[in-house]
PDB file of C-alpha atoms in Angstrom:
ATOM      1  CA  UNK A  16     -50.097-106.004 -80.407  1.00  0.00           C
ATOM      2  CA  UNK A  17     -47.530-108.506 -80.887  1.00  0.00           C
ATOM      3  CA  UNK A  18     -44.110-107.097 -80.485  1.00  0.00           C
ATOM      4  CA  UNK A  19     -41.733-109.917 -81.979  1.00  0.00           C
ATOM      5  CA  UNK A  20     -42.846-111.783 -84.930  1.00  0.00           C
ATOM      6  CA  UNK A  21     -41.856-114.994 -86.230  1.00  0.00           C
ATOM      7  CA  UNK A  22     -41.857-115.364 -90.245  1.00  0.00           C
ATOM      8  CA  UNK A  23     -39.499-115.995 -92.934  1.00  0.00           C
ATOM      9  CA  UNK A  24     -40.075-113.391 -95.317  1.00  0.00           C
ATOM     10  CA  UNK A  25     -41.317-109.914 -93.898  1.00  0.00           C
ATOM     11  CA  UNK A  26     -43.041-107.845 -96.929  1.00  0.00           C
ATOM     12  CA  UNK A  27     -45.947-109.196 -98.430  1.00  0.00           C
ATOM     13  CA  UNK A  28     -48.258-108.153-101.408  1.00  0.00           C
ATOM     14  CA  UNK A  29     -49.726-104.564-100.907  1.00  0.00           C
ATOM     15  CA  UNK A  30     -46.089-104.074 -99.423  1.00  0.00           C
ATOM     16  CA  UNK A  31     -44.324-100.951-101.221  1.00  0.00           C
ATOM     17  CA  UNK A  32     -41.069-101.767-103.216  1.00  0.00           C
ATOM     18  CA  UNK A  33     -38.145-100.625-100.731  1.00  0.00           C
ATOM     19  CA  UNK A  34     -36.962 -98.797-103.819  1.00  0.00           C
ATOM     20  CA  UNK A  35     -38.038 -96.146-105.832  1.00  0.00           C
ATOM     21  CA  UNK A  36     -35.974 -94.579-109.073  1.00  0.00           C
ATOM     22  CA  UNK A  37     -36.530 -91.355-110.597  1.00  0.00           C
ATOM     23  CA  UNK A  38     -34.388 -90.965-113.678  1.00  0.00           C
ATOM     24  CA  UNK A  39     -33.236 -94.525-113.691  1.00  0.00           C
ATOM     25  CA  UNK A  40     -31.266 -94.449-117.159  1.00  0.00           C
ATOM     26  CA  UNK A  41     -30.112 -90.724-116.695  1.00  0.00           C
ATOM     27  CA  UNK A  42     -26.296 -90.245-117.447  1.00  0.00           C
ATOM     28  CA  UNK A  43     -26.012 -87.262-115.174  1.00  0.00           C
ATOM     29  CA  UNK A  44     -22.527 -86.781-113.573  1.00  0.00           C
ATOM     30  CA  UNK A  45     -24.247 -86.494-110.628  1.00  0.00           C
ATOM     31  CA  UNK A  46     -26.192 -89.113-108.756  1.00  0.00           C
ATOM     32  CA  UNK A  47     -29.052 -88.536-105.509  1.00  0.00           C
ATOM     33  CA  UNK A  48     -30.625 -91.010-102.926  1.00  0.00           C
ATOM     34  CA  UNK A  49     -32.614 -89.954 -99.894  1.00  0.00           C
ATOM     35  CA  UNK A  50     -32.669 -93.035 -97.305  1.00  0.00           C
ATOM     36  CA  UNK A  51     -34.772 -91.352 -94.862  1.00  0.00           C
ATOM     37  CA  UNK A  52     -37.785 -90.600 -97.515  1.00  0.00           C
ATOM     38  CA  UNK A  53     -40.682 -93.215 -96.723  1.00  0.00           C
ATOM     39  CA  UNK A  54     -42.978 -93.381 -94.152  1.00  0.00           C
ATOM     40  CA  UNK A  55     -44.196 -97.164 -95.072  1.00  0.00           C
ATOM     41  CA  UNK A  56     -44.131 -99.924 -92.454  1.00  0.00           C
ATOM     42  CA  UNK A  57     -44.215-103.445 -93.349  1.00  0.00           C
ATOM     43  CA  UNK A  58     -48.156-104.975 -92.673  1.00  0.00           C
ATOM     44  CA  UNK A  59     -46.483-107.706 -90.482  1.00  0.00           C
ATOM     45  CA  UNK A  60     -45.288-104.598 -88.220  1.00  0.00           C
ATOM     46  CA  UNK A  61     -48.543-103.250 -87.892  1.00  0.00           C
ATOM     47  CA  UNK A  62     -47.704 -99.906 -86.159  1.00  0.00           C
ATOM     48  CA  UNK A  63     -44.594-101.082 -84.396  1.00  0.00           C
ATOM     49  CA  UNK A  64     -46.221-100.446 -81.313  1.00  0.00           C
ATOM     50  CA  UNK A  65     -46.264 -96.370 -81.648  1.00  0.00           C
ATOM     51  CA  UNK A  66     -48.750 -93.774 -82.343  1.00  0.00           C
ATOM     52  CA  UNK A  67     -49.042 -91.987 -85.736  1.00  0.00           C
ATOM     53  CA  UNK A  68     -47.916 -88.543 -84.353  1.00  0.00           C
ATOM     54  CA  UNK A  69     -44.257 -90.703 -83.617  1.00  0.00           C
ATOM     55  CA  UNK A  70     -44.195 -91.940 -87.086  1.00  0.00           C
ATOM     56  CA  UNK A  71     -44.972 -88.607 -88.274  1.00  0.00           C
ATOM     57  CA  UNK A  72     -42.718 -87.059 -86.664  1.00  0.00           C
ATOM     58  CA  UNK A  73     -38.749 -87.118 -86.970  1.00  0.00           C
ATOM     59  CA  UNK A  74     -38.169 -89.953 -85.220  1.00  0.00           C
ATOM     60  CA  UNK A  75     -39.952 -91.870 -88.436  1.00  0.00           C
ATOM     61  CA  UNK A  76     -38.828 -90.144 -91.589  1.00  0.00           C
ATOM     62  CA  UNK A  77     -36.513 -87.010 -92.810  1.00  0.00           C
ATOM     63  CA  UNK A  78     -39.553 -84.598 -93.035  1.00  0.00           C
ATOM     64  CA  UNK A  79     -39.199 -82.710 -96.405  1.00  0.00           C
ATOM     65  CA  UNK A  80     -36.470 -84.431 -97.794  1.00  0.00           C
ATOM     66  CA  UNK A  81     -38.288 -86.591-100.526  1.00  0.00           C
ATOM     67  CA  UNK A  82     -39.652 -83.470-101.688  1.00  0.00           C
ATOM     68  CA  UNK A  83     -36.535 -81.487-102.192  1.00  0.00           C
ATOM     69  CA  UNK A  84     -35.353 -84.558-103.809  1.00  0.00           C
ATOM     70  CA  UNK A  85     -37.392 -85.332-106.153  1.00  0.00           C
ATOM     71  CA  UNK A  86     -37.188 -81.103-107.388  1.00  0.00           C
ATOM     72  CA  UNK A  87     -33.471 -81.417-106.959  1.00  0.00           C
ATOM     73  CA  UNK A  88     -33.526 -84.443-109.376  1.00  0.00           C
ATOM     74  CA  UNK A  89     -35.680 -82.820-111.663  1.00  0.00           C
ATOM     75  CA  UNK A  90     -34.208 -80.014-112.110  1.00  0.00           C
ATOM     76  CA  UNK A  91     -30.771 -81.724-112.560  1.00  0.00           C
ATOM     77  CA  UNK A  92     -32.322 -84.311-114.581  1.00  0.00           C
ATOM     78  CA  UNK A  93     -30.446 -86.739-112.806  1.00  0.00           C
ATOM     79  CA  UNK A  94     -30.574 -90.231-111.329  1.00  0.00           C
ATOM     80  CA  UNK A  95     -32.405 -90.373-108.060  1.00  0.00           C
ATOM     81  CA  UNK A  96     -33.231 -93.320-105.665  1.00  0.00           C
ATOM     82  CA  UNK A  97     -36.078 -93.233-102.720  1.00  0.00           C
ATOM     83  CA  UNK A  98     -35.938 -95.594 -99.837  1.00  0.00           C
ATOM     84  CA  UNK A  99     -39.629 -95.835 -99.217  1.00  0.00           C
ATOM     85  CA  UNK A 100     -39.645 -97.398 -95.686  1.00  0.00           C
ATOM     86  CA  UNK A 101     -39.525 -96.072 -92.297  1.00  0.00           C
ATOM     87  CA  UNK A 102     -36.319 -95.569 -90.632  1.00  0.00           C
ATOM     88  CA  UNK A 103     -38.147 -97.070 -87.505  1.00  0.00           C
ATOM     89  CA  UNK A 104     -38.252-100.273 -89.789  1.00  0.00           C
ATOM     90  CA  UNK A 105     -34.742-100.278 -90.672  1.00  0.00           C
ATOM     91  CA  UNK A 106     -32.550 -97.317 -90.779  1.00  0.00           C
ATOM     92  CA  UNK A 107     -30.608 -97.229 -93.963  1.00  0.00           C
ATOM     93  CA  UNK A 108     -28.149 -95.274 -93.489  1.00  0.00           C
ATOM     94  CA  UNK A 109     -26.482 -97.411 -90.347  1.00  0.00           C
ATOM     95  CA  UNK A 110     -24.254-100.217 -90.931  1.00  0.00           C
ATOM     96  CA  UNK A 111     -26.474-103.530 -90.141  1.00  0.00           C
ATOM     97  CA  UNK A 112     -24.009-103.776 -86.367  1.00  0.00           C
ATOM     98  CA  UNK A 113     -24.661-100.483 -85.538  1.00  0.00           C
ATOM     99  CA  UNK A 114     -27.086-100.628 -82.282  1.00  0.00           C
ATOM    100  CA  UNK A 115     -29.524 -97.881 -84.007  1.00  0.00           C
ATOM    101  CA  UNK A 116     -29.714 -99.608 -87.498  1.00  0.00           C
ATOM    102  CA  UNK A 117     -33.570-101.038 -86.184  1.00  0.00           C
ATOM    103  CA  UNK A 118     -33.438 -98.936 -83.266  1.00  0.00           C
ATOM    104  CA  UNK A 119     -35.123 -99.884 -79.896  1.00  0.00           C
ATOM    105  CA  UNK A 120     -35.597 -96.278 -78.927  1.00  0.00           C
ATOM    106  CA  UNK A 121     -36.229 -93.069 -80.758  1.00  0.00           C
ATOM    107  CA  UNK A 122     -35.174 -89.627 -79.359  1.00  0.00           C
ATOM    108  CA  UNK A 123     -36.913 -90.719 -75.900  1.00  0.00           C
ATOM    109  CA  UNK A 124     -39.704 -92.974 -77.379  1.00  0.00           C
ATOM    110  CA  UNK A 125     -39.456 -96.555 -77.148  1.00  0.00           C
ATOM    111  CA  UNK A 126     -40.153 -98.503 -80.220  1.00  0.00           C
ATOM    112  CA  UNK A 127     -41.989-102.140 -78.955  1.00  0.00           C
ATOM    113  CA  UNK A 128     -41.877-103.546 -81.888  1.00  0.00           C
ATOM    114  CA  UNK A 129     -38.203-103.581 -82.287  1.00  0.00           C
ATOM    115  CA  UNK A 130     -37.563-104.887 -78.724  1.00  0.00           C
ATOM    116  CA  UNK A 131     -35.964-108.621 -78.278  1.00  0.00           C
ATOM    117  CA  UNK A 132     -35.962-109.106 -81.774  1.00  0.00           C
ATOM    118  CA  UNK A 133     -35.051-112.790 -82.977  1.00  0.00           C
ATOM    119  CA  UNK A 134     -32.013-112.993 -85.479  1.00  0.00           C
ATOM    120  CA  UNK A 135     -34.420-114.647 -88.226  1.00  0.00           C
ATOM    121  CA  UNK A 136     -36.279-110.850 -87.346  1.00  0.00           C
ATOM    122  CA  UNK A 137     -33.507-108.636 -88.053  1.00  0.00           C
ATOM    123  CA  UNK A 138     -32.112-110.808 -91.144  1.00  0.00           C
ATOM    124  CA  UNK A 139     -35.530-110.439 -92.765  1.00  0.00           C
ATOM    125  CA  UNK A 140     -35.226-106.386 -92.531  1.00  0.00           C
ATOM    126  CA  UNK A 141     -32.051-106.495 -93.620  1.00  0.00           C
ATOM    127  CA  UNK A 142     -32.452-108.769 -96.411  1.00  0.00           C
ATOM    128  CA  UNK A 143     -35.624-107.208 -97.836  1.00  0.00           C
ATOM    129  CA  UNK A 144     -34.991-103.479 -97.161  1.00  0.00           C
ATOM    130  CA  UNK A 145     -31.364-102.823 -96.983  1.00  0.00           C
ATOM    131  CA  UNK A 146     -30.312-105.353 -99.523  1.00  0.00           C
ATOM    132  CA  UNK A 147     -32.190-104.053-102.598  1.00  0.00           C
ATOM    133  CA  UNK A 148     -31.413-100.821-101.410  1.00  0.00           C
ATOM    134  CA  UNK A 149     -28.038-101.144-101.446  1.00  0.00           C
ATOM    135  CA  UNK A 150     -28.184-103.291-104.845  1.00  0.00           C
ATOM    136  CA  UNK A 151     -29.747-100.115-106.502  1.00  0.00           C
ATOM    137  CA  UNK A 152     -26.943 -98.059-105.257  1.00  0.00           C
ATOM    138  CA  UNK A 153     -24.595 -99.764-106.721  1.00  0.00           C
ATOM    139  CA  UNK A 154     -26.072 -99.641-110.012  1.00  0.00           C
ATOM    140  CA  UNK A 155     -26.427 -96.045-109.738  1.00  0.00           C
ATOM    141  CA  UNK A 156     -22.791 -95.329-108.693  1.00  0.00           C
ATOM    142  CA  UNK A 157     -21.066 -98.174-111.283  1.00  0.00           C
ATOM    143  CA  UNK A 158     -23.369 -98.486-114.631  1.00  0.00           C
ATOM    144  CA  UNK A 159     -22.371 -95.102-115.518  1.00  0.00           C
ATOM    145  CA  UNK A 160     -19.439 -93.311-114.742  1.00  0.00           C
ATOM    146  CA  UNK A 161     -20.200 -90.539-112.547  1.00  0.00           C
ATOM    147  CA  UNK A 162     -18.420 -87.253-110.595  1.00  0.00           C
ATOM    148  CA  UNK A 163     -20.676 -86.151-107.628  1.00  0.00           C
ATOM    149  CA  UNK A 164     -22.770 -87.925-104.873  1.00  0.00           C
ATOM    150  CA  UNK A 165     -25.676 -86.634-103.154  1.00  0.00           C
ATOM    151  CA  UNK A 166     -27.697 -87.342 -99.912  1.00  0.00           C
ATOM    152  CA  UNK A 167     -30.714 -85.736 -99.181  1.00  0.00           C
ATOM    153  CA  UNK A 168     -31.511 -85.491 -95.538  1.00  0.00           C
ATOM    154  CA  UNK A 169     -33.338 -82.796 -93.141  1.00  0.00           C
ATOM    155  CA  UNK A 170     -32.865 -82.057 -89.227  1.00  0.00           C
ATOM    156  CA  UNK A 171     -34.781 -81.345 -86.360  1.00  0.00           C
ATOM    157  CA  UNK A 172     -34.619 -78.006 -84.955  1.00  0.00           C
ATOM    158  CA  UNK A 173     -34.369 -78.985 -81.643  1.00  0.00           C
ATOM    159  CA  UNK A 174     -34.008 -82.037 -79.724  1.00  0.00           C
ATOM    160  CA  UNK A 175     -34.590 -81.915 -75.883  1.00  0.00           C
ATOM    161  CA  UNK A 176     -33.371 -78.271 -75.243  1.00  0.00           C
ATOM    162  CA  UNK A 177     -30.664 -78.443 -77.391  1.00  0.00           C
ATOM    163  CA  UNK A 178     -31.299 -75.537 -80.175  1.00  0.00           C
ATOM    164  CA  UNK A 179     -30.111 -76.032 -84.024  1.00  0.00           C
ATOM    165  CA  UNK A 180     -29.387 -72.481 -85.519  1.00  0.00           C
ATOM    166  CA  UNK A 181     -28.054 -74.106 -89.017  1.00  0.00           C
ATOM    167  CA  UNK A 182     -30.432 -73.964 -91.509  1.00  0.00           C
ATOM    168  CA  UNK A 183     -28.180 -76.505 -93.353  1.00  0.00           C
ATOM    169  CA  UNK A 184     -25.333 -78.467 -92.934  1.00  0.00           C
ATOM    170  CA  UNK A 185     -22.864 -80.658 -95.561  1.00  0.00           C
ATOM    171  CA  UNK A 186     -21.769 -83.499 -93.869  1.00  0.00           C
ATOM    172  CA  UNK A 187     -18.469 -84.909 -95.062  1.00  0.00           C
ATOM    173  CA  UNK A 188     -15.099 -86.555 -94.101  1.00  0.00           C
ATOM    174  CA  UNK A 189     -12.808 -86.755 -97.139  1.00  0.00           C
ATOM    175  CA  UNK A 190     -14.090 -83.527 -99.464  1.00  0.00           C
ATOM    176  CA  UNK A 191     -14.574 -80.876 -96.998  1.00  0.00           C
ATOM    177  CA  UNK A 192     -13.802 -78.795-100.726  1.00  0.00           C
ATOM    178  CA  UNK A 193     -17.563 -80.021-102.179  1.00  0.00           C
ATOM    179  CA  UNK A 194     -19.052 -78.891 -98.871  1.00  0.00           C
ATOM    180  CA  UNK A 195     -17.487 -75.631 -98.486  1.00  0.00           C
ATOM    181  CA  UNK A 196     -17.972 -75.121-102.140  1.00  0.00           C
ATOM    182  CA  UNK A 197     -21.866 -75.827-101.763  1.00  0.00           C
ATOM    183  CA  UNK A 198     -21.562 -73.355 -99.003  1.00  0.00           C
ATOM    184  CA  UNK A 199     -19.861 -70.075-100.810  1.00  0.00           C
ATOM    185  CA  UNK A 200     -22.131 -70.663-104.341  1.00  0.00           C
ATOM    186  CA  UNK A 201     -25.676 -70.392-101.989  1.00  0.00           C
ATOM    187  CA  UNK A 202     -23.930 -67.820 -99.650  1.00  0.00           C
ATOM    188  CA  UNK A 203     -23.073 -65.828-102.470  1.00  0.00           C
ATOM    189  CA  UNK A 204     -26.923 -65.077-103.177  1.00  0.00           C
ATOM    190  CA  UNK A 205     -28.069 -66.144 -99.682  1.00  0.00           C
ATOM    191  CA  UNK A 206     -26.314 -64.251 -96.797  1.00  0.00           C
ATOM    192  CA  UNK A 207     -29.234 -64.529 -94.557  1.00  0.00           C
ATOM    193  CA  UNK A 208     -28.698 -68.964 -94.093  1.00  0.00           C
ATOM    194  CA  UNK A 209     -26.481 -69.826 -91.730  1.00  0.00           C
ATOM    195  CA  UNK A 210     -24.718 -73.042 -93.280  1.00  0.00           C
ATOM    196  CA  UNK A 211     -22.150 -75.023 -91.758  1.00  0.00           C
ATOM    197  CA  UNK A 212     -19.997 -78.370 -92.421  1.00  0.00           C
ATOM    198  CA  UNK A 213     -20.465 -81.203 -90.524  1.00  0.00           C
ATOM    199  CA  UNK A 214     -23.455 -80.280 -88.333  1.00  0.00           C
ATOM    200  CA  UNK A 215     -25.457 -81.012 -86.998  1.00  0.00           C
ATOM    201  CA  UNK A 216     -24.249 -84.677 -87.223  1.00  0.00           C
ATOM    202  CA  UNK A 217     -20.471 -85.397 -88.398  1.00  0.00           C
ATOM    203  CA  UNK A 218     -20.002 -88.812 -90.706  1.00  0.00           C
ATOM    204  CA  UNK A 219     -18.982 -91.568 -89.227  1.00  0.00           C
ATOM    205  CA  UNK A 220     -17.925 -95.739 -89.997  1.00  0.00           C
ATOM    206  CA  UNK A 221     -19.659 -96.752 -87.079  1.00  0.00           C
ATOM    207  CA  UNK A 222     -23.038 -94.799 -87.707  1.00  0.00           C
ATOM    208  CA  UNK A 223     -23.201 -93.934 -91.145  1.00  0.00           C
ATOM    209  CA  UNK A 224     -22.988 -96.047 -94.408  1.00  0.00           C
ATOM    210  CA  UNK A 225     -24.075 -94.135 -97.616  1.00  0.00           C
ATOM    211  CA  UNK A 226     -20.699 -91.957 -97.564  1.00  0.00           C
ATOM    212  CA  UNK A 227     -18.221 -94.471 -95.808  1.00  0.00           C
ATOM    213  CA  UNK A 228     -19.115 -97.858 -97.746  1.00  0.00           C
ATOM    214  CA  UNK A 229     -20.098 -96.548-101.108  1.00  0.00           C
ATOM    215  CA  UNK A 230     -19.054 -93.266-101.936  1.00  0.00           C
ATOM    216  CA  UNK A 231     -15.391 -92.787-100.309  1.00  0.00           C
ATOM    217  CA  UNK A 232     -14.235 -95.767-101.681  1.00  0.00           C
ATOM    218  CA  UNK A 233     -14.927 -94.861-105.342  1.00  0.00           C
ATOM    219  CA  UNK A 234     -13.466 -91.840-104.499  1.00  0.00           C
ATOM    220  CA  UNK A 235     -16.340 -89.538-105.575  1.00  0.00           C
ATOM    221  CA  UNK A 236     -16.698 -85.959-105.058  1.00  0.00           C
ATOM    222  CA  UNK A 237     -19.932 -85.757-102.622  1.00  0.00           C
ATOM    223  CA  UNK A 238     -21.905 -84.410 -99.531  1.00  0.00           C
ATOM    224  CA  UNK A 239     -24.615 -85.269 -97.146  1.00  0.00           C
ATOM    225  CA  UNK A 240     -27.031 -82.241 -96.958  1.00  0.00           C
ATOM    226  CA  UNK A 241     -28.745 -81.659 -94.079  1.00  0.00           C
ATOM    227  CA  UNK A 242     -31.823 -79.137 -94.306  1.00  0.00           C
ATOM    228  CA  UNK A 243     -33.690 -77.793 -91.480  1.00  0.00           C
ATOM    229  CA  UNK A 244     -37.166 -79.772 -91.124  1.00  0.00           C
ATOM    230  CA  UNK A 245     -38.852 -76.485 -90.519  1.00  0.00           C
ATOM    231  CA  UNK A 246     -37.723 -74.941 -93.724  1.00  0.00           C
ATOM    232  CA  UNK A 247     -38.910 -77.710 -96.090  1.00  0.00           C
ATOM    233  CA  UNK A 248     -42.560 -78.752 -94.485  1.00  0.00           C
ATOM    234  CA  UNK A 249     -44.114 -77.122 -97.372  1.00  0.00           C
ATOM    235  CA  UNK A 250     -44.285 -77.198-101.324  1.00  0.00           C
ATOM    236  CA  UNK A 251     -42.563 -73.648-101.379  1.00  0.00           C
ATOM    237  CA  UNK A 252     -40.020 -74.319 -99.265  1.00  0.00           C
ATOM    238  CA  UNK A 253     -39.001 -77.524-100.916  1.00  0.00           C
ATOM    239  CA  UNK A 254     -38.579 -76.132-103.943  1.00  0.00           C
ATOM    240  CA  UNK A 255     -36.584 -73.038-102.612  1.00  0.00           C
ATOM    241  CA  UNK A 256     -33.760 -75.455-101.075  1.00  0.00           C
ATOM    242  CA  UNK A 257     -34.131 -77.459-104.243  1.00  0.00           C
ATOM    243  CA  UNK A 258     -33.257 -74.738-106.359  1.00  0.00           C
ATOM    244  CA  UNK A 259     -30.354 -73.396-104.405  1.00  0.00           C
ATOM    245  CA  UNK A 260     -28.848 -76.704-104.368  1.00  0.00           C
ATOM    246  CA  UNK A 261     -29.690 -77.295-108.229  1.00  0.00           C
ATOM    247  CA  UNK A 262     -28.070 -73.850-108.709  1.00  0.00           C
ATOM    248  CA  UNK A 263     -24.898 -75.208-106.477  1.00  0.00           C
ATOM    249  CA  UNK A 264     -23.936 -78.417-107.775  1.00  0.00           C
ATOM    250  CA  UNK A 265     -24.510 -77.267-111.406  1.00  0.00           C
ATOM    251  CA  UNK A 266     -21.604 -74.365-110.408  1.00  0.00           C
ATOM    252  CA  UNK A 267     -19.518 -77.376-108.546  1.00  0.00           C
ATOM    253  CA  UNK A 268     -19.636 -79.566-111.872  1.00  0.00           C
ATOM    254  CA  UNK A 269     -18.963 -76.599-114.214  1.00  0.00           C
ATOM    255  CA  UNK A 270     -15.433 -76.478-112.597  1.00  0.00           C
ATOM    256  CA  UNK A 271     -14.708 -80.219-112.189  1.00  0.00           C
ATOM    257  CA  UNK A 272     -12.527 -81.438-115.130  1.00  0.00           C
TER     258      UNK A 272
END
């Protein structure tokens, strides 16, 4: 397989839309996106030079999150947006300079395709993926006035032989409040989760973008929830941690003026 390609544009017809919208025109104070929910990979990309287990695996997409997403939005009735590509494409949630944003490596496994990759490469990634992606957010975040911001994400139990007891985590910089708050309304009824802020990943300018470039600025009330992959693999657990959050964020907005 050919690991650098030379074209102008990158997805072609059969190509899924980077962007998916459930509840498009819903006015619902509260707003969802899960970056990390596609599997697809451009046809120009072939396989990017890795086996299907890879792709399947963490290293490709946020196992479980789409699910839990699209339950969360439905029972919330609000606005949610999919990002339908693999983060092995183009990792959405990086700004474009950050060295994992179309990462040459995976926890350990090397990704050929992304290796010496021309600048007409990366711009066409960037320009087809991120760009509508980030389009849609704004729309989401400034066509209708709006309280709370949501990402949907899920974690790895372990990586190497590091061990990740949370079975979620609210990632935030500037409302540790909405974290802590999701914490104590699913605590309340859940004793048995162990839930923590900020892990098992803390938000960052250099390494995250959702939160930093969209959200804090508009100063929204928000969090990024991260579920354990383990929890969410199947139809019954999805809908579990959807529910609990539904039940959350509905409490959260009740007290917001």
């Amino acid at each position: 397989m050919t690991t650098t390609l030379a074209f102008e544009n990158l997805l072609t017809t059969g190509d899924p839309a980077p962007v998916e919208w459930v509840n498009r025109d819903s006015a619902a104070p509260v707003v969802l996106l899960c970056e990390h929910a596609g599997q697809a990979i451009p046809q120009k990309l072939g396989n990017l030079g890795v086996s299907k287990e890879v792709r399947a695996s963490h290293r490709g997409w946020d196992i479980g999150a789409e699910a839990v997403a699209r339950q969360l939005a439905d029972r919330l009735q609000a606005p949610l947006i999919l990002q339908r590509y693999s983060r092995l494409v183009i990792d959405c949630n990086r700004p474009l300079a950050a060295p994992d944003s179309i990462p040459p490596h995976s926890f350990g496994e090397q990704i050929p395709a992304n290796l010496n990759l021309t600048a007409p490469e990366r711009i066409a990634r960037q320009r087809e993926i991120v760009a509508p992606l980030n389009a849609a957010i704004e729309n989401m975040l400034d066509r209708i006035p709006r309280t709370l911001a949501v990402s949907i994400h899920s974690f790895a139990p372990r990586v190497a032989d590091e061990s990740r007891p949370w079975h979620a985590g609210f990632l935030t910089r500037a409302d540790q409040a909405t974290g802590q708050a999701v914490i104590d309304h699913i605590s309340a009824s859940r004793q048995d989760l162990q839930l923590a802020l900020n892990q098992p990943y803390q938000i960052d300018s250099d390494s995250d973008w959702f939160i930093p470039h969209f959200v804090e600025p508009r100063g929204l009330a928000h969090s990024l929830v991260e579920i354990r992959n383990d929890l969410i693999r199947d139809e019954t657990g999805a809908a579990d941690w959807a529910q609990l959050l539904a039940d959350a964020f509905t409490g959260i907005l009740e007290t917001k003026p």
